Amino acid sequence: TLTPDLYACGIDFWGPSNKFTAYAAFPSRYTKYVERCWFNPKTDSLQMHQTSPALHADKITAPVFIAQSANDRRVKLEQSEQMVEALKAHDKQYEYALLHGEGHALSNEKKIIELMTRVEAFLMKHMPVTQGEDS
C-alpha cells in the first residue's frame, strides 16, 4: 500500500493485515516479547497504522492473492478476513485461499501443491510471460 503502482500483483501468505488487532490477539504472556521485538501500540501506533495494509486497502491498485490457514494460531484467520473485507469495501480485485485443517506452516503435501498451483495460475494471469522472454 506504500508504493501500489510498483507492482503488477501481490501475494499475501498468512500476513498480519492490521497490527492493532494482531497485537490484541496475542496471549498476554507474549505481550512484553511482542512489544520488544515487533510493535507496541503505546509507542508505535503511527508506524502500526502506516504498515497495516487493511487500513489502506483503498490505495491498492493491483490484484492480491491471499492465503490463510483456518487453524493458524500465530496469524489468526481474522487478519485475512479483515483484508478481504477491506478489499471488498474498496472494490479491489483479489483471490482468497482458505486452507482448512492447516496451521501456520502447511504440512499436507496435497494442500501445498494445490495452493502453489493456484498461486502459479494467479501469477500467470497477472504477470504473463511474453514469447521470447527468458523465464
mmCIF file of N, CA and C in Angstrom, residues 4-97:
data_model
loop_
_atom_site.group_PDB
_atom_site.id
_atom_site.type_symbol
_atom_site.label_atom_id
_atom_site.label_comp_id
_atom_site.label_asym_id
_atom_site.label_seq_id
_atom_site.Cartn_x
_atom_site.Cartn_y
_atom_site.Cartn_z
ATOM 1 N N PRO A 4 1.896 1.404 -4.380
ATOM 2 C CA PRO A 4 0.995 0.498 -5.095
ATOM 3 C C PRO A 4 1.248 0.385 -6.599
ATOM 4 N N ASP A 5 1.729 1.406 -7.228
ATOM 5 C CA ASP A 5 1.932 1.353 -8.676
ATOM 6 C C ASP A 5 3.195 0.603 -9.071
ATOM 7 N N LEU A 6 3.968 0.169 -8.104
ATOM 8 C CA LEU A 6 5.203 -0.556 -8.362
ATOM 9 C C LEU A 6 4.951 -2.016 -8.740
ATOM 10 N N TYR A 7 3.773 -2.533 -8.393
ATOM 11 C CA TYR A 7 3.519 -3.968 -8.504
ATOM 12 C C TYR A 7 2.434 -4.313 -9.519
ATOM 13 N N ALA A 8 2.632 -5.431 -10.216
ATOM 14 C CA ALA A 8 1.614 -5.954 -11.123
ATOM 15 C C ALA A 8 0.571 -6.742 -10.349
ATOM 16 N N CYS A 9 0.984 -7.310 -9.209
ATOM 17 C CA CYS A 9 0.081 -8.059 -8.341
ATOM 18 C C CYS A 9 0.781 -8.258 -7.006
ATOM 19 N N GLY A 10 0.045 -8.784 -6.042
ATOM 20 C CA GLY A 10 0.619 -9.043 -4.727
ATOM 21 C C GLY A 10 0.170 -10.386 -4.196
ATOM 22 N N ILE A 11 1.006 -10.985 -3.354
ATOM 23 C CA ILE A 11 0.680 -12.264 -2.731
ATOM 24 C C ILE A 11 0.899 -12.127 -1.232
ATOM 25 N N ASP A 12 -0.098 -12.516 -0.465
ATOM 26 C CA ASP A 12 -0.068 -12.434 0.989
ATOM 27 C C ASP A 12 -0.290 -13.827 1.549
ATOM 28 N N PHE A 13 0.748 -14.410 2.136
ATOM 29 C CA PHE A 13 0.629 -15.692 2.824
ATOM 30 C C PHE A 13 0.642 -15.428 4.321
ATOM 31 N N TRP A 14 -0.467 -15.687 4.999
ATOM 32 C CA TRP A 14 -0.554 -15.611 6.446
ATOM 33 C C TRP A 14 -0.051 -14.260 6.969
ATOM 34 N N GLY A 15 -0.487 -13.200 6.337
ATOM 35 C CA GLY A 15 0.021 -11.881 6.694
ATOM 36 C C GLY A 15 -0.851 -11.146 7.693
ATOM 37 N N PRO A 16 -0.226 -10.522 8.683
ATOM 38 C CA PRO A 16 -0.990 -9.668 9.590
ATOM 39 C C PRO A 16 -1.404 -8.392 8.859
ATOM 40 N N SER A 17 -2.675 -8.232 8.617
ATOM 41 C CA SER A 17 -3.160 -7.101 7.826
ATOM 42 C C SER A 17 -3.482 -5.884 8.676
ATOM 43 N N ASN A 18 -3.670 -6.095 9.975
ATOM 44 C CA ASN A 18 -3.991 -5.000 10.894
ATOM 45 C C ASN A 18 -3.201 -5.241 12.173
ATOM 46 N N LYS A 19 -2.166 -4.471 12.380
ATOM 47 C CA LYS A 19 -1.277 -4.720 13.520
ATOM 48 C C LYS A 19 -1.949 -4.472 14.866
ATOM 49 N N PHE A 20 -2.986 -3.662 14.893
ATOM 50 C CA PHE A 20 -3.690 -3.420 16.154
ATOM 51 C C PHE A 20 -4.461 -4.666 16.593
ATOM 52 N N THR A 21 -5.185 -5.282 15.668
ATOM 53 C CA THR A 21 -5.923 -6.494 16.037
ATOM 54 C C THR A 21 -4.979 -7.689 16.168
ATOM 55 N N ALA A 22 -3.863 -7.671 15.447
ATOM 56 C CA ALA A 22 -2.860 -8.733 15.609
ATOM 57 C C ALA A 22 -2.283 -8.677 17.020
ATOM 58 N N TYR A 23 -1.961 -7.478 17.471
ATOM 59 C CA TYR A 23 -1.428 -7.287 18.828
ATOM 60 C C TYR A 23 -2.446 -7.771 19.865
ATOM 61 N N ALA A 24 -3.679 -7.391 19.696
ATOM 62 C CA ALA A 24 -4.730 -7.761 20.654
ATOM 63 C C ALA A 24 -4.957 -9.270 20.703
ATOM 64 N N ALA A 25 -4.629 -9.977 19.626
ATOM 65 C CA ALA A 25 -4.871 -11.420 19.573
ATOM 66 C C ALA A 25 -3.781 -12.234 20.258
ATOM 67 N N PHE A 26 -2.625 -11.626 20.522
ATOM 68 C CA PHE A 26 -1.560 -12.368 21.201
ATOM 69 C C PHE A 26 -1.960 -12.652 22.638
ATOM 70 N N PRO A 27 -1.684 -13.855 23.136
ATOM 71 C CA PRO A 27 -1.933 -14.133 24.552
ATOM 72 C C PRO A 27 -1.111 -13.167 25.414
ATOM 73 N N SER A 28 -1.643 -12.792 26.546
ATOM 74 C CA SER A 28 -0.990 -11.797 27.403
ATOM 75 C C SER A 28 0.425 -12.203 27.805
ATOM 76 N N ARG A 29 0.692 -13.490 27.857
ATOM 77 C CA ARG A 29 2.040 -13.924 28.252
ATOM 78 C C ARG A 29 3.102 -13.531 27.220
ATOM 79 N N TYR A 30 2.687 -13.170 25.998
ATOM 80 C CA TYR A 30 3.626 -12.759 24.955
ATOM 81 C C TYR A 30 3.709 -11.245 24.772
ATOM 82 N N THR A 31 2.932 -10.492 25.526
ATOM 83 C CA THR A 31 2.853 -9.044 25.328
ATOM 84 C C THR A 31 4.215 -8.367 25.373
ATOM 85 N N LYS A 32 5.008 -8.641 26.387
ATOM 86 C CA LYS A 32 6.316 -7.989 26.510
ATOM 87 C C LYS A 32 7.232 -8.358 25.347
ATOM 88 N N TYR A 33 7.201 -9.595 24.930
ATOM 89 C CA TYR A 33 8.020 -10.029 23.787
ATOM 90 C C TYR A 33 7.588 -9.303 22.513
ATOM 91 N N VAL A 34 6.300 -9.259 22.253
ATOM 92 C CA VAL A 34 5.778 -8.587 21.062
ATOM 93 C C VAL A 34 6.159 -7.112 21.087
ATOM 94 N N GLU A 35 5.993 -6.482 22.224
ATOM 95 C CA GLU A 35 6.322 -5.053 22.336
ATOM 96 C C GLU A 35 7.811 -4.790 22.153
ATOM 97 N N ARG A 36 8.642 -5.690 22.615
ATOM 98 C CA ARG A 36 10.090 -5.508 22.487
ATOM 99 C C ARG A 36 10.577 -5.823 21.069
ATOM 100 N N CYS A 37 10.013 -6.851 20.442
ATOM 101 C CA CYS A 37 10.540 -7.317 19.155
ATOM 102 C C CYS A 37 9.784 -6.794 17.933
ATOM 103 N N TRP A 38 8.493 -6.488 18.074
ATOM 104 C CA TRP A 38 7.716 -6.134 16.900
ATOM 105 C C TRP A 38 7.102 -4.751 16.980
ATOM 106 N N PHE A 39 6.139 -4.580 17.855
ATOM 107 C CA PHE A 39 5.468 -3.286 17.931
ATOM 108 C C PHE A 39 4.748 -3.134 19.258
ATOM 109 N N ASN A 40 4.621 -1.872 19.649
ATOM 110 C CA ASN A 40 3.968 -1.532 20.902
ATOM 111 C C ASN A 40 2.944 -0.438 20.597
ATOM 112 N N PRO A 41 1.671 -0.699 20.786
ATOM 113 C CA PRO A 41 0.648 0.294 20.456
ATOM 114 C C PRO A 41 0.827 1.630 21.186
ATOM 115 N N LYS A 42 1.468 1.609 22.339
ATOM 116 C CA LYS A 42 1.657 2.856 23.084
ATOM 117 C C LYS A 42 2.717 3.754 22.440
ATOM 118 N N THR A 43 3.752 3.147 21.894
ATOM 119 C CA THR A 43 4.859 3.941 21.334
ATOM 120 C C THR A 43 4.955 3.883 19.813
ATOM 121 N N ASP A 44 4.319 2.897 19.196
ATOM 122 C CA ASP A 44 4.466 2.692 17.752
ATOM 123 C C ASP A 44 3.146 2.796 16.981
ATOM 124 N N SER A 45 2.155 3.453 17.536
ATOM 125 C CA SER A 45 0.827 3.433 16.907
ATOM 126 C C SER A 45 0.836 4.037 15.502
ATOM 127 N N LEU A 46 1.611 5.082 15.263
ATOM 128 C CA LEU A 46 1.666 5.667 13.923
ATOM 129 C C LEU A 46 2.260 4.672 12.931
ATOM 130 N N GLN A 47 3.377 4.053 13.309
ATOM 131 C CA GLN A 47 4.006 3.055 12.438
ATOM 132 C C GLN A 47 3.073 1.862 12.229
ATOM 133 N N MET A 48 2.383 1.430 13.261
ATOM 134 C CA MET A 48 1.450 0.313 13.146
ATOM 135 C C MET A 48 0.324 0.656 12.180
ATOM 136 N N HIS A 49 -0.172 1.862 12.261
ATOM 137 C CA HIS A 49 -1.236 2.297 11.352
ATOM 138 C C HIS A 49 -0.716 2.360 9.916
ATOM 139 N N GLN A 50 0.460 2.943 9.735
ATOM 140 C CA GLN A 50 1.016 3.112 8.391
ATOM 141 C C GLN A 50 1.346 1.788 7.719
ATOM 142 N N THR A 51 1.653 0.749 8.489
ATOM 143 C CA THR A 51 2.070 -0.535 7.916
ATOM 144 C C THR A 51 1.021 -1.635 8.086
ATOM 145 N N SER A 52 -0.222 -1.244 8.279
ATOM 146 C CA SER A 52 -1.332 -2.205 8.344
ATOM 147 C C SER A 52 -2.116 -2.111 7.039
ATOM 148 N N PRO A 53 -1.881 -3.016 6.096
ATOM 149 C CA PRO A 53 -2.499 -2.892 4.772
ATOM 150 C C PRO A 53 -4.023 -2.847 4.769
ATOM 151 N N ALA A 54 -4.671 -3.496 5.713
ATOM 152 C CA ALA A 54 -6.142 -3.473 5.737
ATOM 153 C C ALA A 54 -6.670 -2.061 5.969
ATOM 154 N N LEU A 55 -5.864 -1.219 6.588
ATOM 155 C CA LEU A 55 -6.279 0.152 6.855
ATOM 156 C C LEU A 55 -6.036 1.081 5.661
ATOM 157 N N HIS A 56 -5.394 0.549 4.621
ATOM 158 C CA HIS A 56 -5.057 1.351 3.438
ATOM 159 C C HIS A 56 -5.424 0.638 2.136
ATOM 160 N N ALA A 57 -6.394 -0.247 2.199
ATOM 161 C CA ALA A 57 -6.781 -1.024 1.017
ATOM 162 C C ALA A 57 -7.234 -0.135 -0.133
ATOM 163 N N ASP A 58 -7.705 1.056 0.164
ATOM 164 C CA ASP A 58 -8.141 1.975 -0.885
ATOM 165 C C ASP A 58 -6.999 2.340 -1.826
ATOM 166 N N LYS A 59 -5.750 2.222 -1.368
ATOM 167 C CA LYS A 59 -4.581 2.590 -2.176
ATOM 168 C C LYS A 59 -4.107 1.460 -3.087
ATOM 169 N N ILE A 60 -4.593 0.264 -2.864
ATOM 170 C CA ILE A 60 -4.143 -0.890 -3.644
ATOM 171 C C ILE A 60 -4.659 -0.773 -5.070
ATOM 172 N N THR A 61 -3.764 -0.971 -6.029
ATOM 173 C CA THR A 61 -4.139 -0.866 -7.440
ATOM 174 C C THR A 61 -3.998 -2.188 -8.187
ATOM 175 N N ALA A 62 -3.300 -3.146 -7.624
ATOM 176 C CA ALA A 62 -3.037 -4.419 -8.295
ATOM 177 C C ALA A 62 -3.833 -5.544 -7.629
ATOM 178 N N PRO A 63 -4.118 -6.605 -8.361
ATOM 179 C CA PRO A 63 -4.803 -7.762 -7.774
ATOM 180 C C PRO A 63 -3.950 -8.383 -6.653
ATOM 181 N N VAL A 64 -4.623 -8.930 -5.649
ATOM 182 C CA VAL A 64 -3.944 -9.525 -4.499
ATOM 183 C C VAL A 64 -4.428 -10.957 -4.309
ATOM 184 N N PHE A 65 -3.494 -11.865 -4.067
ATOM 185 C CA PHE A 65 -3.799 -13.253 -3.717
ATOM 186 C C PHE A 65 -3.523 -13.397 -2.226
ATOM 187 N N ILE A 66 -4.517 -13.860 -1.474
ATOM 188 C CA ILE A 66 -4.397 -14.022 -0.028
ATOM 189 C C ILE A 66 -4.564 -15.494 0.321
ATOM 190 N N ALA A 67 -3.604 -16.029 1.077
ATOM 191 C CA ALA A 67 -3.695 -17.406 1.565
ATOM 192 C C ALA A 67 -3.668 -17.383 3.086
ATOM 193 N N GLN A 68 -4.562 -18.165 3.680
ATOM 194 C CA GLN A 68 -4.665 -18.215 5.142
ATOM 195 C C GLN A 68 -5.076 -19.616 5.565
ATOM 196 N N SER A 69 -4.477 -20.089 6.637
ATOM 197 C CA SER A 69 -4.883 -21.363 7.222
ATOM 198 C C SER A 69 -5.951 -21.118 8.275
ATOM 199 N N ALA A 70 -6.978 -21.927 8.238
ATOM 200 C CA ALA A 70 -8.098 -21.759 9.164
ATOM 201 C C ALA A 70 -7.684 -21.976 10.618
ATOM 202 N N ASN A 71 -6.689 -22.822 10.857
ATOM 203 C CA ASN A 71 -6.285 -23.159 12.222
ATOM 204 C C ASN A 71 -4.981 -22.494 12.644
ATOM 205 N N ASP A 72 -4.617 -21.401 11.999
ATOM 206 C CA ASP A 72 -3.366 -20.710 12.323
ATOM 207 C C ASP A 72 -3.483 -20.060 13.693
ATOM 208 N N ARG A 73 -2.577 -20.411 14.602
ATOM 209 C CA ARG A 73 -2.596 -19.815 15.941
ATOM 210 C C ARG A 73 -1.677 -18.604 16.028
ATOM 211 N N ARG A 74 -0.814 -18.399 15.041
ATOM 212 C CA ARG A 74 0.098 -17.248 15.053
ATOM 213 C C ARG A 74 -0.526 -16.040 14.373
ATOM 214 N N VAL A 75 -0.943 -16.228 13.136
ATOM 215 C CA VAL A 75 -1.643 -15.161 12.408
ATOM 216 C C VAL A 75 -3.084 -15.631 12.277
ATOM 217 N N LYS A 76 -3.931 -15.064 13.083
ATOM 218 C CA LYS A 76 -5.321 -15.515 13.182
ATOM 219 C C LYS A 76 -6.080 -15.284 11.875
ATOM 220 N N LEU A 77 -7.060 -16.120 11.648
ATOM 221 C CA LEU A 77 -7.946 -16.029 10.488
ATOM 222 C C LEU A 77 -8.525 -14.625 10.349
ATOM 223 N N GLU A 78 -8.777 -13.986 11.465
ATOM 224 C CA GLU A 78 -9.322 -12.631 11.492
ATOM 225 C C GLU A 78 -8.487 -11.666 10.633
ATOM 226 N N GLN A 79 -7.170 -11.882 10.585
ATOM 227 C CA GLN A 79 -6.304 -10.984 9.818
ATOM 228 C C GLN A 79 -6.621 -11.033 8.324
ATOM 229 N N SER A 80 -6.761 -12.213 7.785
ATOM 230 C CA SER A 80 -7.099 -12.342 6.364
ATOM 231 C C SER A 80 -8.526 -11.881 6.104
ATOM 232 N N GLU A 81 -9.422 -12.193 7.023
ATOM 233 C CA GLU A 81 -10.812 -11.755 6.847
ATOM 234 C C GLU A 81 -10.907 -10.233 6.813
ATOM 235 N N GLN A 82 -10.128 -9.547 7.657
ATOM 236 C CA GLN A 82 -10.122 -8.085 7.640
ATOM 237 C C GLN A 82 -9.598 -7.556 6.305
ATOM 238 N N MET A 83 -8.571 -8.209 5.767
ATOM 239 C CA MET A 83 -8.011 -7.756 4.493
ATOM 240 C C MET A 83 -9.010 -7.978 3.374
ATOM 241 N N VAL A 84 -9.649 -9.130 3.361
ATOM 242 C CA VAL A 84 -10.657 -9.419 2.331
ATOM 243 C C VAL A 84 -11.803 -8.407 2.422
ATOM 244 N N GLU A 85 -12.276 -8.132 3.617
ATOM 245 C CA GLU A 85 -13.370 -7.167 3.776
ATOM 246 C C GLU A 85 -12.952 -5.772 3.314
ATOM 247 N N ALA A 86 -11.713 -5.384 3.613
ATOM 248 C CA ALA A 86 -11.224 -4.067 3.178
ATOM 249 C C ALA A 86 -11.126 -4.008 1.652
ATOM 250 N N LEU A 87 -10.667 -5.082 1.044
ATOM 251 C CA LEU A 87 -10.575 -5.121 -0.423
ATOM 252 C C LEU A 87 -11.964 -5.069 -1.046
ATOM 253 N N LYS A 88 -12.900 -5.820 -0.479
ATOM 254 C CA LYS A 88 -14.287 -5.786 -0.965
ATOM 255 C C LYS A 88 -14.875 -4.387 -0.848
ATOM 256 N N ALA A 89 -14.663 -3.747 0.291
ATOM 257 C CA ALA A 89 -15.232 -2.418 0.547
ATOM 258 C C ALA A 89 -14.745 -1.385 -0.457
ATOM 259 N N HIS A 90 -13.549 -1.601 -1.003
ATOM 260 C CA HIS A 90 -12.977 -0.657 -1.960
ATOM 261 C C HIS A 90 -12.993 -1.211 -3.386
ATOM 262 N N ASP A 91 -13.771 -2.271 -3.583
ATOM 263 C CA ASP A 91 -13.954 -2.873 -4.906
ATOM 264 C C ASP A 91 -12.620 -3.212 -5.576
ATOM 265 N N LYS A 92 -11.729 -3.850 -4.807
ATOM 266 C CA LYS A 92 -10.415 -4.239 -5.315
ATOM 267 C C LYS A 92 -10.448 -5.696 -5.753
ATOM 268 N N GLN A 93 -9.580 -6.027 -6.678
ATOM 269 C CA GLN A 93 -9.520 -7.385 -7.222
ATOM 270 C C GLN A 93 -8.646 -8.256 -6.312
ATOM 271 N N TYR A 94 -9.183 -9.433 -5.934
ATOM 272 C CA TYR A 94 -8.426 -10.332 -5.070
ATOM 273 C C TYR A 94 -8.893 -11.765 -5.279
ATOM 274 N N GLU A 95 -8.048 -12.697 -4.847
ATOM 275 C CA GLU A 95 -8.398 -14.110 -4.740
ATOM 276 C C GLU A 95 -8.047 -14.523 -3.320
ATOM 277 N N TYR A 96 -8.874 -15.392 -2.743
ATOM 278 C CA TYR A 96 -8.685 -15.800 -1.356
ATOM 279 C C TYR A 96 -8.663 -17.320 -1.271
ATOM 280 N N ALA A 97 -7.593 -17.856 -0.692
ATOM 281 C CA ALA A 97 -7.468 -19.298 -0.486
ATOM 282 C C ALA A 97 -7.465 -19.564 1.016
#
